[in-house]
């Protein structure tokens, strides 16, 4: 049974995305994805040729917006996920200034993009940056 990150980290998620995993034919993963995937998240910086590659973990939701607690069943190929920035310093120094609704990012498997994700809601990103050390 999955233990939600909010219970572990004692703060709310930073933001929410709508995601779609690429099929194997599109260059995606060969195996199904389960709750607890520890993927990096990549997004391009506006007005720059650089991007941000960071430990931001998804926590997948069901069709009603509830965290999927059964970590023994694959998560949907597309849906929504709460996103958790793992390193507080990166939250304060980089992400709080760059993550915006509508920004497109990718779940990464090493250097490979395995899912596309659009930021659809900012949750605790700004308050977490102020209070989490």
PDB file of N, CA, C and O in Angstrom, residues 26-94:
ATOM      1  N   UNK A  26       6.567   4.997 -29.476  1.00  0.00           N
ATOM      2  CA  UNK A  26       6.902   6.427 -29.487  1.00  0.00           C
ATOM      3  C   UNK A  26       8.224   6.711 -28.764  1.00  0.00           C
ATOM      4  O   UNK A  26       8.612   7.863 -28.615  1.00  0.00           O
ATOM      5  N   UNK A  27       8.848   5.660 -28.246  1.00  0.00           N
ATOM      6  CA  UNK A  27      10.102   5.829 -27.528  1.00  0.00           C
ATOM      7  C   UNK A  27       9.944   5.775 -26.019  1.00  0.00           C
ATOM      8  O   UNK A  27      10.871   6.072 -25.281  1.00  0.00           O
ATOM      9  N   UNK A  28       8.756   5.387 -25.555  1.00  0.00           N
ATOM     10  CA  UNK A  28       8.485   5.317 -24.124  1.00  0.00           C
ATOM     11  C   UNK A  28       8.974   4.030 -23.485  1.00  0.00           C
ATOM     12  O   UNK A  28       9.709   3.243 -24.094  1.00  0.00           O
ATOM     13  N   UNK A  29       8.519   3.807 -22.275  1.00  0.00           N
ATOM     14  CA  UNK A  29       8.934   2.654 -21.482  1.00  0.00           C
ATOM     15  C   UNK A  29       8.383   1.349 -22.062  1.00  0.00           C
ATOM     16  O   UNK A  29       7.301   1.333 -22.645  1.00  0.00           O
ATOM     17  N   UNK A  30       9.107   0.252 -21.829  1.00  0.00           N
ATOM     18  CA  UNK A  30       8.640  -1.067 -22.244  1.00  0.00           C
ATOM     19  C   UNK A  30       7.698  -1.655 -21.205  1.00  0.00           C
ATOM     20  O   UNK A  30       6.781  -2.377 -21.542  1.00  0.00           O
ATOM     21  N   UNK A  31       7.938  -1.341 -19.927  1.00  0.00           N
ATOM     22  CA  UNK A  31       7.166  -1.931 -18.832  1.00  0.00           C
ATOM     23  C   UNK A  31       6.163  -0.924 -18.287  1.00  0.00           C
ATOM     24  O   UNK A  31       6.365   0.285 -18.395  1.00  0.00           O
ATOM     25  N   UNK A  32       5.095  -1.411 -17.661  1.00  0.00           N
ATOM     26  CA  UNK A  32       4.103  -0.491 -17.077  1.00  0.00           C
ATOM     27  C   UNK A  32       4.701   0.332 -15.933  1.00  0.00           C
ATOM     28  O   UNK A  32       5.738  -0.013 -15.359  1.00  0.00           O
ATOM     29  N   UNK A  33       4.023   1.418 -15.601  1.00  0.00           N
ATOM     30  CA  UNK A  33       4.456   2.324 -14.540  1.00  0.00           C
ATOM     31  C   UNK A  33       3.588   2.090 -13.308  1.00  0.00           C
ATOM     32  O   UNK A  33       2.375   1.907 -13.423  1.00  0.00           O
ATOM     33  N   UNK A  34       4.208   2.123 -12.139  1.00  0.00           N
ATOM     34  CA  UNK A  34       3.501   1.923 -10.879  1.00  0.00           C
ATOM     35  C   UNK A  34       3.668   3.158 -10.003  1.00  0.00           C
ATOM     36  O   UNK A  34       4.622   3.923 -10.175  1.00  0.00           O
ATOM     37  N   UNK A  35       2.739   3.334  -9.069  1.00  0.00           N
ATOM     38  CA  UNK A  35       2.870   4.404  -8.084  1.00  0.00           C
ATOM     39  C   UNK A  35       4.211   4.240  -7.387  1.00  0.00           C
ATOM     40  O   UNK A  35       4.619   3.120  -7.064  1.00  0.00           O
ATOM     41  N   UNK A  36       4.893   5.337  -7.166  1.00  0.00           N
ATOM     42  CA  UNK A  36       6.210   5.282  -6.543  1.00  0.00           C
ATOM     43  C   UNK A  36       7.338   5.488  -7.542  1.00  0.00           C
ATOM     44  O   UNK A  36       8.508   5.470  -7.161  1.00  0.00           O
ATOM     45  N   UNK A  37       6.989   5.706  -8.811  1.00  0.00           N
ATOM     46  CA  UNK A  37       8.004   5.981  -9.828  1.00  0.00           C
ATOM     47  C   UNK A  37       8.822   7.194  -9.403  1.00  0.00           C
ATOM     48  O   UNK A  37       8.276   8.240  -9.070  1.00  0.00           O
ATOM     49  N   UNK A  38      10.116   7.037  -9.391  1.00  0.00           N
ATOM     50  CA  UNK A  38      11.006   8.139  -9.022  1.00  0.00           C
ATOM     51  C   UNK A  38      11.731   8.599 -10.272  1.00  0.00           C
ATOM     52  O   UNK A  38      12.851   8.225 -10.540  1.00  0.00           O
ATOM     53  N   UNK A  39      11.021   9.419 -11.001  1.00  0.00           N
ATOM     54  CA  UNK A  39      11.529   9.927 -12.259  1.00  0.00           C
ATOM     55  C   UNK A  39      12.035  11.347 -12.082  1.00  0.00           C
ATOM     56  O   UNK A  39      11.604  12.041 -11.166  1.00  0.00           O
ATOM     57  N   UNK A  40      12.953  11.748 -12.923  1.00  0.00           N
ATOM     58  CA  UNK A  40      13.315  13.154 -12.971  1.00  0.00           C
ATOM     59  C   UNK A  40      12.301  13.864 -13.853  1.00  0.00           C
ATOM     60  O   UNK A  40      11.582  13.237 -14.641  1.00  0.00           O
ATOM     61  N   UNK A  41      12.242  15.183 -13.727  1.00  0.00           N
ATOM     62  CA  UNK A  41      11.329  16.003 -14.506  1.00  0.00           C
ATOM     63  C   UNK A  41      12.173  17.034 -15.244  1.00  0.00           C
ATOM     64  O   UNK A  41      13.079  17.635 -14.657  1.00  0.00           O
ATOM     65  N   UNK A  42      11.912  17.210 -16.528  1.00  0.00           N
ATOM     66  CA  UNK A  42      12.658  18.151 -17.345  1.00  0.00           C
ATOM     67  C   UNK A  42      11.698  19.160 -17.943  1.00  0.00           C
ATOM     68  O   UNK A  42      10.610  18.803 -18.392  1.00  0.00           O
ATOM     69  N   UNK A  43      12.091  20.427 -17.934  1.00  0.00           N
ATOM     70  CA  UNK A  43      11.342  21.455 -18.658  1.00  0.00           C
ATOM     71  C   UNK A  43      12.303  22.501 -19.189  1.00  0.00           C
ATOM     72  O   UNK A  43      13.379  22.710 -18.652  1.00  0.00           O
ATOM     73  N   UNK A  44      11.888  23.130 -20.304  1.00  0.00           N
ATOM     74  CA  UNK A  44      12.696  24.188 -20.910  1.00  0.00           C
ATOM     75  C   UNK A  44      12.480  25.487 -20.163  1.00  0.00           C
ATOM     76  O   UNK A  44      11.377  25.771 -19.694  1.00  0.00           O
ATOM     77  N   UNK A  45      13.518  26.291 -20.082  1.00  0.00           N
ATOM     78  CA  UNK A  45      13.409  27.627 -19.513  1.00  0.00           C
ATOM     79  C   UNK A  45      13.027  28.596 -20.624  1.00  0.00           C
ATOM     80  O   UNK A  45      13.587  28.539 -21.722  1.00  0.00           O
ATOM     81  N   UNK A  46      12.094  29.475 -20.342  1.00  0.00           N
ATOM     82  CA  UNK A  46      11.693  30.483 -21.330  1.00  0.00           C
ATOM     83  C   UNK A  46      12.878  31.411 -21.596  1.00  0.00           C
ATOM     84  O   UNK A  46      13.689  31.680 -20.718  1.00  0.00           O
ATOM     85  N   UNK A  47      12.968  31.891 -22.819  1.00  0.00           N
ATOM     86  CA  UNK A  47      14.006  32.847 -23.224  1.00  0.00           C
ATOM     87  C   UNK A  47      15.418  32.328 -22.963  1.00  0.00           C
ATOM     88  O   UNK A  47      16.315  33.084 -22.630  1.00  0.00           O
ATOM     89  N   UNK A  48      15.589  31.029 -23.058  1.00  0.00           N
ATOM     90  CA  UNK A  48      16.900  30.434 -22.821  1.00  0.00           C
ATOM     91  C   UNK A  48      17.018  29.161 -23.642  1.00  0.00           C
ATOM     92  O   UNK A  48      16.025  28.531 -23.964  1.00  0.00           O
ATOM     93  N   UNK A  49      18.241  28.787 -23.947  1.00  0.00           N
ATOM     94  CA  UNK A  49      18.471  27.528 -24.655  1.00  0.00           C
ATOM     95  C   UNK A  49      18.665  26.387 -23.665  1.00  0.00           C
ATOM     96  O   UNK A  49      18.929  25.269 -24.052  1.00  0.00           O
ATOM     97  N   UNK A  50      18.544  26.691 -22.392  1.00  0.00           N
ATOM     98  CA  UNK A  50      18.756  25.696 -21.345  1.00  0.00           C
ATOM     99  C   UNK A  50      17.442  25.115 -20.872  1.00  0.00           C
ATOM    100  O   UNK A  50      16.383  25.673 -21.084  1.00  0.00           O
ATOM    101  N   UNK A  51      17.539  24.012 -20.195  1.00  0.00           N
ATOM    102  CA  UNK A  51      16.387  23.403 -19.550  1.00  0.00           C
ATOM    103  C   UNK A  51      16.749  23.046 -18.127  1.00  0.00           C
ATOM    104  O   UNK A  51      17.905  23.143 -17.717  1.00  0.00           O
ATOM    105  N   UNK A  52      15.744  22.653 -17.382  1.00  0.00           N
ATOM    106  CA  UNK A  52      15.938  22.250 -15.993  1.00  0.00           C
ATOM    107  C   UNK A  52      15.643  20.758 -15.894  1.00  0.00           C
ATOM    108  O   UNK A  52      14.583  20.295 -16.315  1.00  0.00           O
ATOM    109  N   UNK A  53      16.568  20.014 -15.342  1.00  0.00           N
ATOM    110  CA  UNK A  53      16.466  18.577 -15.137  1.00  0.00           C
ATOM    111  C   UNK A  53      16.567  18.385 -13.632  1.00  0.00           C
ATOM    112  O   UNK A  53      17.594  18.705 -13.043  1.00  0.00           O
ATOM    113  N   UNK A  54      15.491  17.936 -12.980  1.00  0.00           N
ATOM    114  CA  UNK A  54      15.477  17.939 -11.525  1.00  0.00           C
ATOM    115  C   UNK A  54      14.692  16.767 -10.964  1.00  0.00           C
ATOM    116  O   UNK A  54      13.800  16.229 -11.620  1.00  0.00           O
ATOM    117  N   UNK A  55      14.997  16.400  -9.722  1.00  0.00           N
ATOM    118  CA  UNK A  55      14.261  15.349  -9.020  1.00  0.00           C
ATOM    119  C   UNK A  55      12.917  15.918  -8.565  1.00  0.00           C
ATOM    120  O   UNK A  55      12.830  16.585  -7.537  1.00  0.00           O
ATOM    121  N   UNK A  56      11.897  15.697  -9.381  1.00  0.00           N
ATOM    122  CA  UNK A  56      10.527  16.085  -9.064  1.00  0.00           C
ATOM    123  C   UNK A  56       9.695  14.844  -9.321  1.00  0.00           C
ATOM    124  O   UNK A  56       9.539  14.411 -10.464  1.00  0.00           O
ATOM    125  N   UNK A  57       9.175  14.253  -8.260  1.00  0.00           N
ATOM    126  CA  UNK A  57       8.512  12.956  -8.366  1.00  0.00           C
ATOM    127  C   UNK A  57       7.005  13.101  -8.525  1.00  0.00           C
ATOM    128  O   UNK A  57       6.377  13.893  -7.828  1.00  0.00           O
ATOM    129  N   UNK A  58       6.403  12.290  -9.418  1.00  0.00           N
ATOM    130  CA  UNK A  58       4.953  12.297  -9.553  1.00  0.00           C
ATOM    131  C   UNK A  58       4.291  11.388  -8.518  1.00  0.00           C
ATOM    132  O   UNK A  58       4.878  10.397  -8.072  1.00  0.00           O
ATOM    133  N   UNK A  59       3.098  11.763  -8.143  1.00  0.00           N
ATOM    134  CA  UNK A  59       2.246  10.914  -7.313  1.00  0.00           C
ATOM    135  C   UNK A  59       0.917  10.850  -8.065  1.00  0.00           C
ATOM    136  O   UNK A  59       0.173  11.821  -8.123  1.00  0.00           O
ATOM    137  N   UNK A  60       0.655   9.717  -8.664  1.00  0.00           N
ATOM    138  CA  UNK A  60      -0.448   9.567  -9.604  1.00  0.00           C
ATOM    139  C   UNK A  60      -1.800   9.545  -8.905  1.00  0.00           C
ATOM    140  O   UNK A  60      -1.950   9.004  -7.812  1.00  0.00           O
ATOM    141  N   UNK A  61      -2.793  10.148  -9.595  1.00  0.00           N
ATOM    142  CA  UNK A  61      -4.152  10.251  -9.070  1.00  0.00           C
ATOM    143  C   UNK A  61      -5.107   9.414  -9.920  1.00  0.00           C
ATOM    144  O   UNK A  61      -4.841   9.169 -11.102  1.00  0.00           O
ATOM    145  N   UNK A  62      -6.228   9.032  -9.314  1.00  0.00           N
ATOM    146  CA  UNK A  62      -7.266   8.348 -10.078  1.00  0.00           C
ATOM    147  C   UNK A  62      -8.131   9.379 -10.794  1.00  0.00           C
ATOM    148  O   UNK A  62      -7.868  10.590 -10.712  1.00  0.00           O
ATOM    149  N   UNK A  63      -9.165   8.929 -11.472  1.00  0.00           N
ATOM    150  CA  UNK A  63     -10.013   9.836 -12.260  1.00  0.00           C
ATOM    151  C   UNK A  63     -10.799  10.825 -11.404  1.00  0.00           C
ATOM    152  O   UNK A  63     -11.347  11.798 -11.908  1.00  0.00           O
ATOM    153  N   UNK A  64     -10.827  10.632 -10.078  1.00  0.00           N
ATOM    154  CA  UNK A  64     -11.520  11.539  -9.164  1.00  0.00           C
ATOM    155  C   UNK A  64     -10.555  12.490  -8.443  1.00  0.00           C
ATOM    156  O   UNK A  64     -10.964  13.253  -7.579  1.00  0.00           O
ATOM    157  N   UNK A  65      -9.271  12.407  -8.767  1.00  0.00           N
ATOM    158  CA  UNK A  65      -8.278  13.276  -8.139  1.00  0.00           C
ATOM    159  C   UNK A  65      -7.748  12.763  -6.819  1.00  0.00           C
ATOM    160  O   UNK A  65      -7.069  13.489  -6.097  1.00  0.00           O
ATOM    161  N   UNK A  66      -8.027  11.502  -6.504  1.00  0.00           N
ATOM    162  CA  UNK A  66      -7.512  10.879  -5.275  1.00  0.00           C
ATOM    163  C   UNK A  66      -6.196  10.177  -5.574  1.00  0.00           C
ATOM    164  O   UNK A  66      -6.037   9.570  -6.639  1.00  0.00           O
ATOM    165  N   UNK A  67      -5.269  10.235  -4.632  1.00  0.00           N
ATOM    166  CA  UNK A  67      -3.988   9.540  -4.788  1.00  0.00           C
ATOM    167  C   UNK A  67      -4.253   8.045  -4.924  1.00  0.00           C
ATOM    168  O   UNK A  67      -5.023   7.465  -4.159  1.00  0.00           O
ATOM    169  N   UNK A  68      -3.611   7.419  -5.897  1.00  0.00           N
ATOM    170  CA  UNK A  68      -3.724   5.966  -6.080  1.00  0.00           C
ATOM    171  C   UNK A  68      -2.894   5.298  -4.994  1.00  0.00           C
ATOM    172  O   UNK A  68      -1.672   5.498  -4.932  1.00  0.00           O
ATOM    173  N   UNK A  69      -3.556   4.551  -4.129  1.00  0.00           N
ATOM    174  CA  UNK A  69      -2.864   3.925  -3.004  1.00  0.00           C
ATOM    175  C   UNK A  69      -2.397   2.502  -3.301  1.00  0.00           C
ATOM    176  O   UNK A  69      -1.528   1.984  -2.613  1.00  0.00           O
ATOM    177  N   UNK A  70      -2.970   1.870  -4.309  1.00  0.00           N
ATOM    178  CA  UNK A  70      -2.579   0.511  -4.664  1.00  0.00           C
ATOM    179  C   UNK A  70      -1.343   0.574  -5.552  1.00  0.00           C
ATOM    180  O   UNK A  70      -1.431   0.855  -6.745  1.00  0.00           O
ATOM    181  N   UNK A  71      -0.187   0.321  -4.962  1.00  0.00           N
ATOM    182  CA  UNK A  71       1.058   0.415  -5.720  1.00  0.00           C
ATOM    183  C   UNK A  71       1.431  -0.893  -6.413  1.00  0.00           C
ATOM    184  O   UNK A  71       2.516  -1.024  -6.966  1.00  0.00           O
ATOM    185  N   UNK A  72       0.513  -1.851  -6.419  1.00  0.00           N
ATOM    186  CA  UNK A  72       0.758  -3.125  -7.086  1.00  0.00           C
ATOM    187  C   UNK A  72       0.102  -3.178  -8.468  1.00  0.00           C
ATOM    188  O   UNK A  72       0.297  -4.136  -9.200  1.00  0.00           O
ATOM    189  N   UNK A  73      -0.684  -2.165  -8.815  1.00  0.00           N
ATOM    190  CA  UNK A  73      -1.338  -2.112 -10.129  1.00  0.00           C
ATOM    191  C   UNK A  73      -0.743  -0.967 -10.936  1.00  0.00           C
ATOM    192  O   UNK A  73      -0.451   0.092 -10.391  1.00  0.00           O
ATOM    193  N   UNK A  74      -0.600  -1.158 -12.233  1.00  0.00           N
ATOM    194  CA  UNK A  74      -0.065  -0.063 -13.060  1.00  0.00           C
ATOM    195  C   UNK A  74      -0.964   1.172 -12.997  1.00  0.00           C
ATOM    196  O   UNK A  74      -2.182   1.068 -12.851  1.00  0.00           O
ATOM    197  N   UNK A  75      -0.339   2.337 -13.098  1.00  0.00           N
ATOM    198  CA  UNK A  75      -1.094   3.595 -13.138  1.00  0.00           C
ATOM    199  C   UNK A  75      -1.607   3.801 -14.561  1.00  0.00           C
ATOM    200  O   UNK A  75      -1.093   3.202 -15.510  1.00  0.00           O
ATOM    201  N   UNK A  76      -2.613   4.662 -14.739  1.00  0.00           N
ATOM    202  CA  UNK A  76      -3.123   4.918 -16.094  1.00  0.00           C
ATOM    203  C   UNK A  76      -2.044   5.495 -17.012  1.00  0.00           C
ATOM    204  O   UNK A  76      -1.142   6.208 -16.570  1.00  0.00           O
ATOM    205  N   UNK A  77      -2.170   5.220 -18.284  1.00  0.00           N
ATOM    206  CA  UNK A  77      -1.246   5.730 -19.293  1.00  0.00           C
ATOM    207  C   UNK A  77      -1.321   7.253 -19.357  1.00  0.00           C
ATOM    208  O   UNK A  77      -0.346   7.927 -19.640  1.00  0.00           O
ATOM    209  N   UNK A  78      -2.505   7.801 -19.090  1.00  0.00           N
ATOM    210  CA  UNK A  78      -2.650   9.250 -19.021  1.00  0.00           C
ATOM    211  C   UNK A  78      -3.580   9.600 -17.878  1.00  0.00           C
ATOM    212  O   UNK A  78      -4.412   8.798 -17.455  1.00  0.00           O
ATOM    213  N   UNK A  79      -3.377  10.781 -17.336  1.00  0.00           N
ATOM    214  CA  UNK A  79      -4.173  11.216 -16.193  1.00  0.00           C
ATOM    215  C   UNK A  79      -3.538  12.425 -15.535  1.00  0.00           C
ATOM    216  O   UNK A  79      -2.861  13.216 -16.193  1.00  0.00           O
ATOM    217  N   UNK A  80      -3.741  12.545 -14.225  1.00  0.00           N
ATOM    218  CA  UNK A  80      -3.162  13.650 -13.478  1.00  0.00           C
ATOM    219  C   UNK A  80      -2.260  13.110 -12.374  1.00  0.00           C
ATOM    220  O   UNK A  80      -2.419  11.976 -11.918  1.00  0.00           O
ATOM    221  N   UNK A  81      -1.338  13.953 -11.968  1.00  0.00           N
ATOM    222  CA  UNK A  81      -0.419  13.590 -10.889  1.00  0.00           C
ATOM    223  C   UNK A  81      -0.037  14.835 -10.118  1.00  0.00           C
ATOM    224  O   UNK A  81       0.121  15.909 -10.702  1.00  0.00           O
ATOM    225  N   UNK A  82       0.075  14.684  -8.808  1.00  0.00           N
ATOM    226  CA  UNK A  82       0.667  15.734  -7.991  1.00  0.00           C
ATOM    227  C   UNK A  82       2.173  15.582  -8.123  1.00  0.00           C
ATOM    228  O   UNK A  82       2.687  14.468  -8.219  1.00  0.00           O
ATOM    229  N   UNK A  83       2.874  16.712  -8.107  1.00  0.00           N
ATOM    230  CA  UNK A  83       4.319  16.697  -8.301  1.00  0.00           C
ATOM    231  C   UNK A  83       5.011  17.236  -7.056  1.00  0.00           C
ATOM    232  O   UNK A  83       4.600  18.258  -6.496  1.00  0.00           O
ATOM    233  N   UNK A  84       6.072  16.549  -6.662  1.00  0.00           N
ATOM    234  CA  UNK A  84       6.798  16.835  -5.429  1.00  0.00           C
ATOM    235  C   UNK A  84       8.255  17.144  -5.741  1.00  0.00           C
ATOM    236  O   UNK A  84       9.003  16.275  -6.193  1.00  0.00           O
ATOM    237  N   UNK A  85       8.654  18.383  -5.527  1.00  0.00           N
ATOM    238  CA  UNK A  85      10.054  18.786  -5.698  1.00  0.00           C
ATOM    239  C   UNK A  85      10.824  18.241  -4.490  1.00  0.00           C
ATOM    240  O   UNK A  85      10.509  18.554  -3.353  1.00  0.00           O
ATOM    241  N   UNK A  86      11.816  17.441  -4.767  1.00  0.00           N
ATOM    242  CA  UNK A  86      12.504  16.725  -3.693  1.00  0.00           C
ATOM    243  C   UNK A  86      13.553  17.578  -2.981  1.00  0.00           C
ATOM    244  O   UNK A  86      13.708  17.490  -1.770  1.00  0.00           O
ATOM    245  N   UNK A  87      14.259  18.429  -3.692  1.00  0.00           N
ATOM    246  CA  UNK A  87      15.311  19.228  -3.068  1.00  0.00           C
ATOM    247  C   UNK A  87      14.828  20.658  -2.847  1.00  0.00           C
ATOM    248  O   UNK A  87      14.611  21.408  -3.800  1.00  0.00           O
ATOM    249  N   UNK A  88      14.686  21.033  -1.585  1.00  0.00           N
ATOM    250  CA  UNK A  88      14.146  22.348  -1.219  1.00  0.00           C
ATOM    251  C   UNK A  88      14.936  23.497  -1.818  1.00  0.00           C
ATOM    252  O   UNK A  88      14.361  24.502  -2.232  1.00  0.00           O
ATOM    253  N   UNK A  89      16.236  23.382  -1.861  1.00  0.00           N
ATOM    254  CA  UNK A  89      17.058  24.461  -2.401  1.00  0.00           C
ATOM    255  C   UNK A  89      16.713  24.711  -3.867  1.00  0.00           C
ATOM    256  O   UNK A  89      16.617  25.856  -4.296  1.00  0.00           O
ATOM    257  N   UNK A  90      16.487  23.666  -4.638  1.00  0.00           N
ATOM    258  CA  UNK A  90      16.097  23.828  -6.042  1.00  0.00           C
ATOM    259  C   UNK A  90      14.731  24.498  -6.148  1.00  0.00           C
ATOM    260  O   UNK A  90      14.493  25.300  -7.054  1.00  0.00           O
ATOM    261  N   UNK A  91      13.837  24.158  -5.229  1.00  0.00           N
ATOM    262  CA  UNK A  91      12.511  24.783  -5.227  1.00  0.00           C
ATOM    263  C   UNK A  91      12.658  26.293  -5.107  1.00  0.00           C
ATOM    264  O   UNK A  91      12.088  27.050  -5.867  1.00  0.00           O
ATOM    265  N   UNK A  92      13.434  26.727  -4.104  1.00  0.00           N
ATOM    266  CA  UNK A  92      13.601  28.165  -3.833  1.00  0.00           C
ATOM    267  C   UNK A  92      14.391  28.879  -4.925  1.00  0.00           C
ATOM    268  O   UNK A  92      14.054  29.981  -5.321  1.00  0.00           O
ATOM    269  N   UNK A  93      15.463  28.263  -5.387  1.00  0.00           N
ATOM    270  CA  UNK A  93      16.386  28.955  -6.286  1.00  0.00           C
ATOM    271  C   UNK A  93      16.024  28.861  -7.761  1.00  0.00           C
ATOM    272  O   UNK A  93      16.421  29.716  -8.540  1.00  0.00           O
ATOM    273  N   UNK A  94      15.281  27.832  -8.153  1.00  0.00           N
ATOM    274  CA  UNK A  94      15.006  27.623  -9.576  1.00  0.00           C
ATOM    275  C   UNK A  94      13.511  27.521  -9.871  1.00  0.00           C
ATOM    276  O   UNK A  94      12.961  28.310 -10.623  1.00  0.00           O
TER     277      UNK A  94
END
